[in-house]
Every structure is written in structure tokens, then in C-alpha cells.
Amino acid sequence: MGRAPCCDKANVKKGPWSSEEDAKLKDYIEKNGTGGNWIALPQKIGLKRCGKSCRLRWLNYLRPNIKHGSFTEEEDNIICNLYISIGSRWSIIAAQLPGRTDNDIKNYWNTRLKKKLLGRRKQSQMNRLSGTSQDQIEQNLSNSALERLQLHMQLQSLENPLSFYNNPALWPKMNPIQEKIMQSLQNMNPSPQTGLGQNVDILTQAAISVRLQQELLESNSINGISSSNRSSIPLNHGNNQLDSTTVAPKSNIIEQPDIPTFTQAEIDNLLNSKGASFVASEGHEQIADQFDCLKEIDGTTDAMMWWSNDIDTNSASSNSWDSTSLLHQSEGIYQDYALGYNM
DNA sequence: AATTCTAGCAACCGCTATGAA
DNA sequence: ATTCATAGCGGTTGCTAGAAT
């Protein structure tokens, strides 16, 4: 037995709104407000629409001060800044852009902005990988784009020791598993080859983080913490949701890889390239291959962005952090990232 | 000119959060 | 403390117009 429907589906019109329907709804709300009850509203005004549909139509289209039309460069920047910081919290992002709706921003990101950021790489990947299937190309594109973004963020933290990335106090609250991972990473030794202090190879860090997550999940399962009562552990919501049912079997746990280090030239190239593709060295590719197990954990390689993208759902919903300050904190990130892609 | 493909957008669906009873 | 109705959110779907073949 499922949930009771919010309205009588059989007698409800779906699809695009007519101008008459728009006029009816707009006229009523402007005169009377919503009355705090969207479900009852369509019946009051004789609309054969679901209350949810009325609400969406009002919020996304009819409401006064809605901005239609193209996004400005400043709006692009804000959206990218916040997306990098908090992920797909469209309503929070929309709150920073007066007149824009979450739906609008979500569509804009999915159809244009994302491509604008990644698109330049697509062509060069296509050139290099001609002969491989389109699926492989897309896979390589999205994985390495994420790697590149995170690597750039990591390097950014070295250049600016007081930056958001290097200051755990500024980071969003992490769950216990993430805390342990971060502690382990912070304890790792400096890399003498690169002279980059604690900037241990990011791919290695991520590989180790995966291993730790697997170990922790396994120990939880041994201790009787099943997926059904996992709610006692505030795991990530949405993209990075860890699910013990999809964790790779023990035999697939990755071995500690040999640690190749990025050369200074590679780093320089990464930071300064404008649209050039990131060509992983042989050693890096070997490690990158290990990240397939990430997909088995949470379905996407977004897990690599364990600290930049993961905000505990509870803290987000209880407003224990401020999206406005996040926006400021992340301003520099996107600007540099955008520079790298020559938007 | 007809057909197919693609991008952009509006709307829907299902889930979670919240607050009242 | 529990149940229920509604609001709000984010992911997905489907339609349409324009581009490409």
C-alpha cells in the first residue's frame, strides 16, 4: 500500500499551462494569497490542476520579480562557486540570485554551465581518444574533470595556507567516517620529491580514503550496523550516499598503490593551462583505475570530493552554516578554476 | 523537403522535512 | 510519542524548436 495521492489524478490536467489558467491562478493569488494551502487552492478557483502543480507554476513562472532570460557572467560565477562548495543544493543557490528559481538554475547548470566548464576538454579528449567509444570518452571526461578540479583545489590550499581548504574549521561538518579519513590524510608524510609539504599525491589520498571507508563500513557491518539502522550514522545525503549493500567485496579492496608524484611541470601545466587536456602519466593512470571502486560505493566518482562536496544533511537543514559565507569562502576557487578552463 | 538529432526548458514525480492534531 | 497533511526540494521526464543530415 503506497502513499495516498495528493489529488485525484484522473481529474487533474497535466502538461503545459494555458494563458487562461495562468491568469486565473495569478489573479487569485495576487488578491487573496495562497491561503497557506496549495492543495485546496485549485478547487477554490476552479482549476483542474494538482496543488503541487499550481505551487510550482506560481513559484517558477507567475510570481512577481521572476527574472527570465539569459544569465549574466556574475550569476554564472555565483552558481559555479556555490556548486563547487555545496553541490546541487539548488534552493540555497537560488537564494543568492534574486529573481532566479531553483528550477531555472538547475536547468541552466545541467544544460549549459556544466558544459561550459567541461566542454573545452571534450574536444581535446575526442582528438586524443579517437577510435574509442563515445561512452569511454564521456567516462574519461567526467572522471578526469573531477580529478582535475579536486587537484586544483588541493594545490590551491598550498598556495594559500589560510584558505578555506587548508582550514578545517571552515569546512562543512563531516560524519565520523569522513573525520577519520581526514585525520589519516593529515597525518601523512610530506612528499620529498615534489617539495610540496603535505600535498601528498591527491590520487593516492583518494585511494586511501576509499580503502578507509571500505574498512570502516565493513567493521560497522561486523558490529551489527546494517543499512537498515544506518540512520544512527549521519552518512551523506544524496550524491555521496554510502550504501553498504553496494560496497565492493573484500577481494576488491584496493592495494596501497605505488605513489607516483606529480612533477612540478605537471602541476604548473595544470594550474596554468587554458583548455589543455590533462594527460595522466602512466603511474597516475594506474591509480586512477583504482577509482572504479568508488562507483561501487556510491555510484559516482563524486566521492572523491569527500570534503568539498559533503555537507551533513542535518547541519544544512538546521542552518548551522551560512551559504552566504560559503559563497565568499569559495569565491577564489571558482575564479581560479574558471581561469584554468578559460571560460 | 523530410527525417533525425540535440539542447533547452517546463513540468512532474517521489522523497524528506515540518508542523499541527 | 505518533500520525497525518502539506510544503519544499532535487532528480527525472517529456515536449518543442532549431540544427544537422
JSON list of C-alpha atoms (C1' of nucleotides) in Angstrom, two decimals, chain A residues 71 79 88 90 101-112, chain B residues 10-12, chain C residues 9-12:
[
{"chain": "A", "resi": 71, "resn": "PHE", "atom": "CA", "xyz": [22.20, 34.59, -17.03]},
{"chain": "A", "resi": 79, "resn": "ILE", "atom": "CA", "xyz": [26.33, 29.45, -9.36]},
{"chain": "A", "resi": 88, "resn": "SER", "atom": "CA", "xyz": [23.32, 20.58, -6.01]},
{"chain": "A", "resi": 90, "resn": "TRP", "atom": "CA", "xyz": [19.62, 24.44, -5.85]},
{"chain": "A", "resi": 101, "resn": "THR", "atom": "CA", "xyz": [14.31, 29.97, -9.29]},
{"chain": "A", "resi": 102, "resn": "ASP", "atom": "CA", "xyz": [15.94, 26.76, -8.21]},
{"chain": "A", "resi": 103, "resn": "ASN", "atom": "CA", "xyz": [14.43, 25.02, -11.22]},
{"chain": "A", "resi": 104, "resn": "ASP", "atom": "CA", "xyz": [15.82, 27.64, -13.54]},
{"chain": "A", "resi": 105, "resn": "ILE", "atom": "CA", "xyz": [19.29, 27.39, -12.07]},
{"chain": "A", "resi": 106, "resn": "LYS", "atom": "CA", "xyz": [19.21, 23.62, -12.08]},
{"chain": "A", "resi": 107, "resn": "ASN", "atom": "CA", "xyz": [18.26, 23.58, -15.76]},
{"chain": "A", "resi": 108, "resn": "TYR", "atom": "CA", "xyz": [20.85, 26.19, -16.59]},
{"chain": "A", "resi": 109, "resn": "TRP", "atom": "CA", "xyz": [23.57, 24.25, -14.82]},
{"chain": "A", "resi": 110, "resn": "ASN", "atom": "CA", "xyz": [22.64, 20.92, -16.40]},
{"chain": "A", "resi": 111, "resn": "THR", "atom": "CA", "xyz": [22.24, 22.20, -19.92]},
{"chain": "A", "resi": 112, "resn": "ARG", "atom": "CA", "xyz": [24.82, 24.92, -20.25]},
{"chain": "B", "resi": 10, "resn": "DA", "atom": "C1'", "xyz": [8.68, 23.36, -18.18]},
{"chain": "B", "resi": 11, "resn": "DA", "atom": "C1'", "xyz": [6.51, 20.27, -15.55]},
{"chain": "B", "resi": 12, "resn": "DC", "atom": "C1'", "xyz": [6.07, 16.05, -12.99]},
{"chain": "C", "resi": 9, "resn": "DC", "atom": "C1'", "xyz": [13.34, 20.03, -2.68]},
{"chain": "C", "resi": 10, "resn": "DG", "atom": "C1'", "xyz": [16.07, 17.69, -6.19]},
{"chain": "C", "resi": 11, "resn": "DG", "atom": "C1'", "xyz": [16.10, 14.30, -9.88]},
{"chain": "C", "resi": 12, "resn": "DT", "atom": "C1'", "xyz": [13.93, 12.95, -13.99]}
]
